[in-house]
XYZ file of C-alpha atoms in Angstrom:
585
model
C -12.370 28.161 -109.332
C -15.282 30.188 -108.211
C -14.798 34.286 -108.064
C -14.573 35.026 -104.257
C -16.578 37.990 -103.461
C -15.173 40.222 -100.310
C -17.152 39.862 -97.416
C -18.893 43.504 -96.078
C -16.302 43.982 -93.260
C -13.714 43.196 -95.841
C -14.604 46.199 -97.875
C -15.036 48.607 -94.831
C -12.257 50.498 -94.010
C -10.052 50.383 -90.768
C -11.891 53.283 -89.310
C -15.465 51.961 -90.061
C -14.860 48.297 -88.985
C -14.247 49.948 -85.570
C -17.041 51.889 -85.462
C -19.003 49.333 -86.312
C -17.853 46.775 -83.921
C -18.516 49.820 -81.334
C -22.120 50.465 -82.490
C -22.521 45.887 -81.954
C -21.248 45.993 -78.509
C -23.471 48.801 -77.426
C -26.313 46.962 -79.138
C -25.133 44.093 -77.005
C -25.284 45.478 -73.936
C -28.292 47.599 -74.487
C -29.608 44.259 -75.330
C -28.351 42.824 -72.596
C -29.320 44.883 -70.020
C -33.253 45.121 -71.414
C -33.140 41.420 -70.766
C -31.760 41.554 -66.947
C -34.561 44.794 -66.528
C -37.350 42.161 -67.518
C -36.242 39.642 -65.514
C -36.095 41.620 -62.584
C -39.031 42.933 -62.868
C -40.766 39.732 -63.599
C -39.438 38.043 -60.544
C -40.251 41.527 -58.109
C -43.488 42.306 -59.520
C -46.866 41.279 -58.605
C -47.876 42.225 -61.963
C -45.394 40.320 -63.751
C -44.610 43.457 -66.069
C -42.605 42.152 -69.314
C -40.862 45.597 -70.574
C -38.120 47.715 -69.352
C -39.566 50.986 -67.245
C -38.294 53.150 -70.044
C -39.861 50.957 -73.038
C -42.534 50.165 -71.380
C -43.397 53.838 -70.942
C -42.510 54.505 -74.571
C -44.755 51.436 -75.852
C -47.682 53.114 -73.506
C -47.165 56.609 -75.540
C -47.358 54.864 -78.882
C -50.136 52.706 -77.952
C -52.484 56.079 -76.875
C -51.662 57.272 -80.619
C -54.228 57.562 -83.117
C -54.367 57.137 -86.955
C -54.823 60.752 -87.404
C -51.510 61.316 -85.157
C -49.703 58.588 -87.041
C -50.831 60.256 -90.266
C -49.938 63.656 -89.719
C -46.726 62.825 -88.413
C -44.373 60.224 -89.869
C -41.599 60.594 -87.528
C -45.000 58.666 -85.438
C -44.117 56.039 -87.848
C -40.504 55.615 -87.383
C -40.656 55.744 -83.644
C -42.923 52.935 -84.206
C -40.671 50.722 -86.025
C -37.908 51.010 -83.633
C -39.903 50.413 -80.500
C -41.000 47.006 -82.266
C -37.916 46.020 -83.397
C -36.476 46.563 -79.659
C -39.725 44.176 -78.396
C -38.902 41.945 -81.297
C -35.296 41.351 -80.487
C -36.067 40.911 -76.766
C -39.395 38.259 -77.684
C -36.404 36.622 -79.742
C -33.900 36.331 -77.162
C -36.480 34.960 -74.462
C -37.428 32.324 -76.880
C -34.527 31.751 -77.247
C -33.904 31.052 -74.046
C -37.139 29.193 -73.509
C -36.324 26.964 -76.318
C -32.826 25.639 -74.652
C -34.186 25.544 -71.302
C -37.230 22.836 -73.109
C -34.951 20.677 -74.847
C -32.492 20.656 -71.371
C -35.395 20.141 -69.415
C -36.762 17.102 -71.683
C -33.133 15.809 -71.590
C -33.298 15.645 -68.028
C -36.148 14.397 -67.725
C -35.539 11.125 -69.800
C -32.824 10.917 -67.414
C -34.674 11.191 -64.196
C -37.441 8.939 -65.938
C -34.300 6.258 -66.171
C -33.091 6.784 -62.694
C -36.305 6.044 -61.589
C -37.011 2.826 -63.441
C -33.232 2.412 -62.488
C -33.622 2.654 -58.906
C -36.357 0.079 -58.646
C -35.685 -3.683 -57.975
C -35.923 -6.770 -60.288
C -38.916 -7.924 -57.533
C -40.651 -3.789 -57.877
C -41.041 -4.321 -61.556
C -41.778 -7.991 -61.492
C -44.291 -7.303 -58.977
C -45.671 -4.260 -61.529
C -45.704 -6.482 -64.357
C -48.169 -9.173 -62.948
C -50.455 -6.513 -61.901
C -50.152 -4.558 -65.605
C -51.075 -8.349 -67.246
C -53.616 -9.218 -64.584
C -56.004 -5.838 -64.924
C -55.483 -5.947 -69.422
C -58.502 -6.889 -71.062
C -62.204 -6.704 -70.451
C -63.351 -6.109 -67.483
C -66.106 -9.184 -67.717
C -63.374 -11.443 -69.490
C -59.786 -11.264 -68.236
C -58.891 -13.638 -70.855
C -55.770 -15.920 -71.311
C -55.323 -14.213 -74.943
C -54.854 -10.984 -73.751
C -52.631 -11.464 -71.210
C -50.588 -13.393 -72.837
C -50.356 -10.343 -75.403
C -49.481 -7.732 -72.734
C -46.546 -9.924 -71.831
C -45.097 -10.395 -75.229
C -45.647 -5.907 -75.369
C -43.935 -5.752 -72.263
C -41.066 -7.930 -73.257
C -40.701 -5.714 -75.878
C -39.791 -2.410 -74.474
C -36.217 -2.962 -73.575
C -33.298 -5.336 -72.839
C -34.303 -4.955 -69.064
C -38.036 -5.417 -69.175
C -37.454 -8.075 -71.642
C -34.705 -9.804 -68.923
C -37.504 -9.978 -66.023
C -39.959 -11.073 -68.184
C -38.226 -13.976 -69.535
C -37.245 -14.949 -65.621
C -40.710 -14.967 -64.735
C -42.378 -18.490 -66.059
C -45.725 -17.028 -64.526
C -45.846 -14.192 -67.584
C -45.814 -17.575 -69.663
C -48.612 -19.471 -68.390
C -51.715 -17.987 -70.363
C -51.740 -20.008 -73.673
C -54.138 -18.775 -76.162
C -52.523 -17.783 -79.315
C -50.615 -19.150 -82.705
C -49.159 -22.773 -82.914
C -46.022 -21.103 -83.328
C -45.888 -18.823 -80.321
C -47.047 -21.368 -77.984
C -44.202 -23.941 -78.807
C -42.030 -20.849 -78.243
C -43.511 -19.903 -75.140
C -43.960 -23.420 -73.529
C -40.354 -23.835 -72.673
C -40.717 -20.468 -70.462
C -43.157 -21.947 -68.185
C -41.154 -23.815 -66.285
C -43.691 -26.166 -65.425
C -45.976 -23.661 -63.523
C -50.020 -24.420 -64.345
C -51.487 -23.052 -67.452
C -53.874 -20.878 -67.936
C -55.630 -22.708 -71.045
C -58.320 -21.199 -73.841
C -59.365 -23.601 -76.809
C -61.932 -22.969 -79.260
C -63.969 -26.027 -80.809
C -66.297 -25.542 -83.859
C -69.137 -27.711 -84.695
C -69.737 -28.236 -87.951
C -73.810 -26.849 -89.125
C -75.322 -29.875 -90.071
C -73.107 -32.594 -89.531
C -71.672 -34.209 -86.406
C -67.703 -33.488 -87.272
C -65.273 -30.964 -85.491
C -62.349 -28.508 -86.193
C -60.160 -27.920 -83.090
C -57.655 -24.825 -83.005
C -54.054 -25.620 -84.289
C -52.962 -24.353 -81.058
C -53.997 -27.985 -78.989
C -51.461 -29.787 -81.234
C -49.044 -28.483 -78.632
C -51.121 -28.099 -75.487
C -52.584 -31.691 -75.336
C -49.882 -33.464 -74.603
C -48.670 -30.970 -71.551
C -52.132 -31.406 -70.092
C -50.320 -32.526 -66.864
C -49.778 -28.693 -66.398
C -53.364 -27.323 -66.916
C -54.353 -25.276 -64.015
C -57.448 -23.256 -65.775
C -59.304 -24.014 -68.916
C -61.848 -22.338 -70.938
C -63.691 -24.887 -73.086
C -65.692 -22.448 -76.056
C -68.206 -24.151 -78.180
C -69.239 -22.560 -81.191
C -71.070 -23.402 -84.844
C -70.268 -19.195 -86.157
C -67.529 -20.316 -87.886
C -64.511 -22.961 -87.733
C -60.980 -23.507 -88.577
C -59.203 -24.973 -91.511
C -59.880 -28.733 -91.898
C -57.352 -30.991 -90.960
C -58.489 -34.425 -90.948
C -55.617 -36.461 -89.583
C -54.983 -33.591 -86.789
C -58.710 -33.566 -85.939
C -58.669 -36.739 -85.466
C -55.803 -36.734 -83.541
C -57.149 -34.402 -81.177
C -60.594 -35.822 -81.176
C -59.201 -39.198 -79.736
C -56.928 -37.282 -76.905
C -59.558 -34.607 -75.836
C -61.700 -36.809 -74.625
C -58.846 -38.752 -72.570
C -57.571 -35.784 -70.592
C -55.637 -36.316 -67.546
C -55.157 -32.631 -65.754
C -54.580 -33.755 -62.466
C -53.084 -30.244 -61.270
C -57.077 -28.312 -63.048
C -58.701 -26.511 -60.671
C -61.057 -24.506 -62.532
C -63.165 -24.760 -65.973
C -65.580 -22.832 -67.559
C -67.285 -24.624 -70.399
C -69.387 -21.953 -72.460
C -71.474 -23.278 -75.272
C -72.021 -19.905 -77.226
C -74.523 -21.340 -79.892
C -76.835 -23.357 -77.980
C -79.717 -23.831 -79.291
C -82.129 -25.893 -76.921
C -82.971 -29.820 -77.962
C -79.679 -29.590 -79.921
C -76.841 -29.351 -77.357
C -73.283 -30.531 -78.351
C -72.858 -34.379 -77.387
C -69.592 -34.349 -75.321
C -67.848 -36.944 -73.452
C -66.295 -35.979 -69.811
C -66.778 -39.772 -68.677
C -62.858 -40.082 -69.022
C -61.259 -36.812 -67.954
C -59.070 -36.961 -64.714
C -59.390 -33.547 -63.204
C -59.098 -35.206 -59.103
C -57.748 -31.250 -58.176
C -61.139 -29.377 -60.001
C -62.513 -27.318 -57.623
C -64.339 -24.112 -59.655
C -66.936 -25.320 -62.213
C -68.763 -22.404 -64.747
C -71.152 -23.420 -67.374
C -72.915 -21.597 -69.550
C -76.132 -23.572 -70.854
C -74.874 -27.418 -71.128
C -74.124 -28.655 -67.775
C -71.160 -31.761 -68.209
C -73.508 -34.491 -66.333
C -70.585 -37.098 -67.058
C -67.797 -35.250 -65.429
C -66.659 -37.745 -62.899
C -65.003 -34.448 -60.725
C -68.141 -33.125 -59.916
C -67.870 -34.495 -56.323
C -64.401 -32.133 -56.135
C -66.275 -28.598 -56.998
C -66.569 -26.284 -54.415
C -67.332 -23.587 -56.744
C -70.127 -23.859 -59.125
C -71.528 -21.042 -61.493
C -74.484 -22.062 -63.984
C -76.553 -20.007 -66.352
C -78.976 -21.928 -67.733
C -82.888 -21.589 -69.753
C -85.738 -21.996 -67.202
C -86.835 -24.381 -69.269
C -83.923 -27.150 -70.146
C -85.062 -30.126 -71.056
C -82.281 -32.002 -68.359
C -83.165 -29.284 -65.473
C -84.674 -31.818 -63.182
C -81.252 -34.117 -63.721
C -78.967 -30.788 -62.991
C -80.584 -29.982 -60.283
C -80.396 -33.646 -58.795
C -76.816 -33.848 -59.685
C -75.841 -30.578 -57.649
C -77.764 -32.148 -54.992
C -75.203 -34.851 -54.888
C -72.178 -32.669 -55.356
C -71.006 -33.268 -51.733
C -68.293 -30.412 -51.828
C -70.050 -27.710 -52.983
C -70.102 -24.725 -50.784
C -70.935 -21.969 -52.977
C -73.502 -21.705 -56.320
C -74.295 -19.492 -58.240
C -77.116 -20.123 -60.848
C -78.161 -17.322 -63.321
C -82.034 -18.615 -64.829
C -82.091 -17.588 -68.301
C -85.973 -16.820 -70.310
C -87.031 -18.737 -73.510
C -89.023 -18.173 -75.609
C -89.094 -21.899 -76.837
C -91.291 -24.146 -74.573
C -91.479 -28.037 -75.528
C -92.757 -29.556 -72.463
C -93.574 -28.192 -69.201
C -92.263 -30.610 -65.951
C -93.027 -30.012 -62.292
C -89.714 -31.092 -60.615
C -89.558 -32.981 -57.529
C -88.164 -31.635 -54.233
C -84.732 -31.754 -53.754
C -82.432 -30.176 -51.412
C -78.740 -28.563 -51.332
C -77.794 -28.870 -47.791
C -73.900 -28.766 -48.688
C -74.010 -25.279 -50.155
C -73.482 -21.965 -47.856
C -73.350 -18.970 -50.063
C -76.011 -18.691 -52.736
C -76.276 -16.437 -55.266
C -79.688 -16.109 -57.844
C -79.826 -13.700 -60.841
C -83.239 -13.783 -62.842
C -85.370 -11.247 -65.366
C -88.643 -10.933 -66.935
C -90.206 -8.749 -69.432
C -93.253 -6.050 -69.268
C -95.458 -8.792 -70.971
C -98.393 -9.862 -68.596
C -98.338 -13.335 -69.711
C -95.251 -15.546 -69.984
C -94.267 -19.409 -69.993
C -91.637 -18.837 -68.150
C -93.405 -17.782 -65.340
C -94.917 -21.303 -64.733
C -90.946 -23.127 -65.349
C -89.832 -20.337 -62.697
C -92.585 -21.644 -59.906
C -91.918 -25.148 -60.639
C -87.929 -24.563 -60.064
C -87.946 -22.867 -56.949
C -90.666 -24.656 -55.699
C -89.228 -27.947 -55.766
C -85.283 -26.257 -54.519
C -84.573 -25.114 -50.709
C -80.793 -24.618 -49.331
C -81.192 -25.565 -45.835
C -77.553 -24.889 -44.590
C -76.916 -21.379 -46.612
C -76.074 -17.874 -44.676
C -75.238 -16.104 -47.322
C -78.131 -15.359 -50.050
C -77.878 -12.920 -52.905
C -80.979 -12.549 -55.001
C -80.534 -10.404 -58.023
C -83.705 -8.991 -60.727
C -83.755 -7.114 -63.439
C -86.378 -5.925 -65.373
C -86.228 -5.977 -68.878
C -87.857 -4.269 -71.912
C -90.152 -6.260 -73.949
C -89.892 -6.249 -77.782
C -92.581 -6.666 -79.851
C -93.066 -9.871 -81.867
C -95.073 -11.684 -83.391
C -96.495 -13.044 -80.546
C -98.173 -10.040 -79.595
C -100.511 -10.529 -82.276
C -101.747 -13.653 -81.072
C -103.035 -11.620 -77.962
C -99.946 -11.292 -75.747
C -100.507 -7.863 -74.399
C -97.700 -5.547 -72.546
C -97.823 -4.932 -68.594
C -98.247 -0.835 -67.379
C -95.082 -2.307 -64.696
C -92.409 -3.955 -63.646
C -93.639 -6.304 -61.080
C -90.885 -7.246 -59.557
C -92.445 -8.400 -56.208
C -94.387 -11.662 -58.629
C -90.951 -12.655 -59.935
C -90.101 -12.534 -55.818
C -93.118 -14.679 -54.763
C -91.986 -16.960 -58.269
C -88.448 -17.601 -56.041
C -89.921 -17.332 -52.479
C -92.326 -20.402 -52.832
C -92.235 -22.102 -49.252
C -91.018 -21.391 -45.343
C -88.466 -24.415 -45.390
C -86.085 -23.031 -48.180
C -84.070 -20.666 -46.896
C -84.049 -21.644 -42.752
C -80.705 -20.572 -42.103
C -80.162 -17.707 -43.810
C -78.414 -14.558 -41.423
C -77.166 -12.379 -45.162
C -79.653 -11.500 -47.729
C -78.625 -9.459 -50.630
C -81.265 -7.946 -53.018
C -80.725 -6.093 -55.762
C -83.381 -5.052 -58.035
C -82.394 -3.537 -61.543
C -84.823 -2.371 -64.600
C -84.230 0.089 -67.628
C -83.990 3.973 -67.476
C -83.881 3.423 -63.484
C -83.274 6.861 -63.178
C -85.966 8.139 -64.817
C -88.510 10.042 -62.517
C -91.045 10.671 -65.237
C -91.015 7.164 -66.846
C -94.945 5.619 -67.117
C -93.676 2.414 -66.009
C -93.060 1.786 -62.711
C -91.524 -0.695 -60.313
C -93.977 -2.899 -58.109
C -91.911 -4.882 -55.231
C -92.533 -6.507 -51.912
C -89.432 -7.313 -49.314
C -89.751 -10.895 -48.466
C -88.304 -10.668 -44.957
C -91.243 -12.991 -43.827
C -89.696 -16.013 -45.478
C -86.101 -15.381 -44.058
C -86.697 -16.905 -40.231
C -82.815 -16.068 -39.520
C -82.167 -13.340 -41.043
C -79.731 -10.774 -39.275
C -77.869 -8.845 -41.895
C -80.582 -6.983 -45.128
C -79.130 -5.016 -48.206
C -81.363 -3.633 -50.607
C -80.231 -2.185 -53.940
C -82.342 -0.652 -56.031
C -82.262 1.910 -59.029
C -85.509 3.151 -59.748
C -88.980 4.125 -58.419
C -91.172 1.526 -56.842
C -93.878 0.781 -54.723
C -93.756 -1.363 -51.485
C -96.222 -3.807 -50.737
C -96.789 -5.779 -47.899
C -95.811 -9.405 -48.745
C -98.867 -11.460 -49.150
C -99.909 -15.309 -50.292
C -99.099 -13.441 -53.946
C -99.539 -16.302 -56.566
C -100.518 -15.640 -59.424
C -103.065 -17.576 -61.282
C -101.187 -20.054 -63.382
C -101.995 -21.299 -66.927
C -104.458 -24.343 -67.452
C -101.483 -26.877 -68.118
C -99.581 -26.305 -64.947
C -102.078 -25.760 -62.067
C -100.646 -28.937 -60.683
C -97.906 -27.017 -59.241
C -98.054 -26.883 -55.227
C -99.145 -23.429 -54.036
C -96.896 -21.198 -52.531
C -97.065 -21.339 -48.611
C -96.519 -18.027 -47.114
C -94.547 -17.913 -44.059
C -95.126 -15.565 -40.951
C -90.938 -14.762 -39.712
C -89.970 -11.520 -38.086
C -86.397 -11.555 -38.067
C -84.395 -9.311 -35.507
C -82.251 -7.335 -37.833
C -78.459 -6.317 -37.023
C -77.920 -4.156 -39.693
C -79.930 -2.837 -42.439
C -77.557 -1.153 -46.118
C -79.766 0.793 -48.537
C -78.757 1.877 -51.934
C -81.710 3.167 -53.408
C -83.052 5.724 -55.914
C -85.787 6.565 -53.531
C -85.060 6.446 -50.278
C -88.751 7.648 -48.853
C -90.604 4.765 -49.656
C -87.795 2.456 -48.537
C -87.773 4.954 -45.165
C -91.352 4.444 -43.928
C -91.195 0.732 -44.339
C -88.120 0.619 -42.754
C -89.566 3.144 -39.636
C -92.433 0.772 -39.115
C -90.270 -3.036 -39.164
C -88.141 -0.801 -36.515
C -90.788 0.158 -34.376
C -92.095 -3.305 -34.930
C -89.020 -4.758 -33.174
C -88.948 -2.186 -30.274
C -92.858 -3.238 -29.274
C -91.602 -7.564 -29.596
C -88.636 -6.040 -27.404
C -86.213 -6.503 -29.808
C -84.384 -3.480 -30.273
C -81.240 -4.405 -28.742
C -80.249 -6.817 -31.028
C -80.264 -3.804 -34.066
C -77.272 -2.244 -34.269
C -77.158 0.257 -37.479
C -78.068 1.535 -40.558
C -76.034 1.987 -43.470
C -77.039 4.533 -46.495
C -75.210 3.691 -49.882
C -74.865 7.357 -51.671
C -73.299 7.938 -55.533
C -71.930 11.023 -55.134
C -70.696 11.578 -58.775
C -68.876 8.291 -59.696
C -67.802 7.453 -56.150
C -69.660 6.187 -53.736
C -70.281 7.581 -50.237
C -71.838 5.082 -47.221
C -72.992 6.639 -43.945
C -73.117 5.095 -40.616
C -76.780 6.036 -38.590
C -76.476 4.149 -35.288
C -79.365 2.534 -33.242
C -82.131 5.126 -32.526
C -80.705 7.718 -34.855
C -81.839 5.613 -37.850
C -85.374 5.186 -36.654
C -85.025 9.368 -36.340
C -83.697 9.089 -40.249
C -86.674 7.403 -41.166
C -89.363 9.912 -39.946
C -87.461 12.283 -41.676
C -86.889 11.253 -44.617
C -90.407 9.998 -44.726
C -91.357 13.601 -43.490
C -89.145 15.352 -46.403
C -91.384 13.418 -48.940
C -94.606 14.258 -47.710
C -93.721 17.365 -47.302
């Protein structure tokens, strides 16, 4: 057995334990009422004082002392450590005290963080969910993969969450992931459409495939495909399983989705004169109404009557363009296009295409680019394009360029020599090529991009003309633009054209002046913009048609929001003297 040692009060004497239990409670107290005198005055003064009157007034004397006071008088010293040890104990018991209130409030706070997750309904957090798995991912992507991933997170986080989840079939549908999770996850669809990604690998240098394990299970629910994203690759493939690629070789190209209404196809190492042989000829896809293809455009896909839809990037200078373009031409249900004209700098064979029209499509949308180099081959592919295409029937056109920085190659030693500017107003007169292609057109969107937009001081500058002239119906202009330019008056503007392709028609220059509605600017310079825009108004007033404009609309970034202000009839024409004004001045 251990010795037990008396404790202290067990060797004081009767007399002494009561004194000392005296000398605690008046400690107490002392203590106690210290702490009430802060927190009175805390809560009545403006000052928010922190000591007792009396301590603070003693903590004031001891602060005005001196080390020759303190020196020559060590009661200075004493006094000292008893004023800190009376700040000390009070510090103490106000943390203390801020230490329980924390952990009580945190406590509560998990529980008011339940009640409210509580108090909402199955259908709240349902509806929360879809919008959480929706907006995950890329902003440009939005794909299948990681959405599925943000439901299997969400399903995760509790018995509840996990509940809904599992209710929903919808959380289910995006199927891009393992072999294993998708045979799981099938049986939660419910037969809703799937959202579909598959990856297919060509093998360099030989005509064989490897398909993800993943279409083992997804090929035979193809009867449930609502959206698929065909990807087409050579960087690297799968493990090689002969009898499964087989398999799946002889059912991919018999796929009956009669519930698909969208596919992208995106072939992401094309190289040009060696495009992926694919069959379509015997896919069933009678509900496919959104089309996207990136480079090799499925000629043999019998739906392509069905599309409404269509987005295509494609090289200026594909050796099938005149076929594409034909084909579109016949795609009878096709209301909207969108067709992004990539550069090469790979030319085989030059072709001047024949004319051929898109009366079936209303909304049009047109993204190009060019470099600073004076001379380019695509220049020549661009003229031919849009010289043999018109859209008789659109209202809605949206026409985006962007400039891009050249880089030097080896080209440049062969004489290629770099433009002093963007000319941005060429590349228009490239896509504007005759009076008859855009007839109808009431919306025109431009939107004109090029490097370092924002830099004032940049050499290169930005050379464009506004080609209102070939727009007979126009009623609606927006022009976007994000760094300094010059306006010139559209003109016949072709360019001389290299010896091999003269034989393309010249551009025909027409003579419109619509009556604008409205006119939106969002531009880094608004001057230059302003005095064209003062004289095209006054223009209108002396043909008498100024009653048919109604406003202006000024696009401002004011930090990373953006600010638009209304100027109504003559007040804009009073804007653009201004403005114009503020420049010259």
């Amino acid at each position: 057995m251990p010795v037990q040692f008396p404790s202290f009060l067990d060797r004081l004497s009767e007399e002494d334990r009561k004194f000392f239990f005296e000398v605690c409670r008046k400690n107490k107290e002392k203590l106690r009422a210290d702490v009430l005198a802060v927190v009175t005055k805390w809560i009545d003064s403006d000052c928010k004082v922190a000591l007792p009157e009396e301590l603070g007034r003693e903590v004031d004397a001891l602060k005005s002392l001196t080390d020759a006071d303190i020196l020559s008088d060590p009661g200075h010293r004493k006094q000292i450590k008893h004023i800190s040890d009376e700040v000390q104990r009070l510090s103490s018991r106000f943390n203390d005290l801020a230490t329980a209130l924390k952990k009580e409030s945190d406590a509560l706070g998990a529980i008011l963080h339940k009640c409210g997750i509580a108090l909402l309904p199955d259908e709240v957090l349902t509806t929360i969910f879809e919008m959480v798995v929706e907006l995950t991912g890329p902003e440009d992507t939005k794909l299948a993969s990681h959405k599925w991933k943000t439901s299997i997170r969400l399903s995760h986080i509790n018995r509840r969450f996990r509940s809904i989840m599992l209710a929903c079939p919808n959380f289910w549908t995006n199927m891009n992931s393992s072999l294993q999770m998708a045979a799981a996850c099938l049986q939660r669809t419910k037969g809703l459409p799937l959202s579909v990604e598959l990856m297919i690998c060509d093998q360099r240098g030989t005509d064989s495939r490897t398909f993800e394990p993943i279409l083992a299970e997804l090929l035979p629910v193809t009867e449930q495909w609502g959206r698929l994203h065909m990807k087409f690759c050579t960087t690297f493939s799968f493990k090689r399983n002969c009898e499964l690629d087989t398999l799946i070789t002889h059912m991919i190209h018999r796929v009956n989705a009669p519930i698909l209404e969208e596919l992208f196809i995106e072939h992401k190492d094309y190289v040009r004169g060696r495009s992926p042989q694919w069959d379509w000829s015997k896919w069933n896809t009678p509900g496919l109404r959104r089309l996207k293809v990136e480079s090799c455009f499925p000629l043999s896909l019998p739906a392509l009557s069905t599309i409404t839809s269509l987005e295509l990037k494609i090289s200026v200078a594909d050796d099938q363009m005149s076929t594409i373009l034909k084909e579109i031409s016949r795609m009878g249900n096709l209301q909207d296009l969108a067709v992004e004209f990539l550069s090469t700098e790979s030319f085989h064979s030059f072709t001047v295409h024949e004319r051929v029209e898109f009366p079936q499509v209303q909304r049009l949308k047109i993204k190009t680019a060019f470099t600073l180099r004076a001379v380019d081959g695509n220049m020549a592919f661009k003229s031919s394009i849009f010289n043999a295409i018109s859209f008789p029937n659109a209202v809605r056109f949206q026409l985006e360029i962007e400039g891009l920085e050249y880089r030097y190659s080896i080209r440049d030693q062969l004489g290629v020599e770099s433009s002093p500017n963007f000319y941005f107003h060429k590349e228009i007169y490239r896509i504007f090529r005759h009076i008859h292609q855009f007839p109808r057109v009431e919306k025109f969107y431009l939107n004109i991009s090029s490097p370092k937009g924002g830099d004032r001081e940049r050499k290169v500058r930005a050379k464009l003309a506004l080609p209102l002239n070939m727009l007979p119906s126009l009623k609606d202009f927006t022009f976007r633009c994000n760094t300094c330019f010059d306006l010139s008056e559209p003109d016949d503007g072709d360019e001389v054209l290299l010896d091999h392709v003269r034989v393309i028609p010249p551009r025909v220059v027409g003579d419109a002046f619509p009556a604008l509605n409205t006119v939106t600017l969002d531009v880094f310079e608004a001057s230059v913009v302003a005095r064209w825009l003062g004289e095209y108004l006054m223009e209108m007033k002396g043909r008498g048609k100024w009653d048919e404009f109604r406003k202006l609309m000024i696009t401002e970034h004011v930090g990373k929001d953006l600010r638009t202000t209304t100027i109504p009839g003559d007040d804009a024409l009073q804007w653009c003297k201004n403005t114009s004004d503020r420049n010259e001045a």
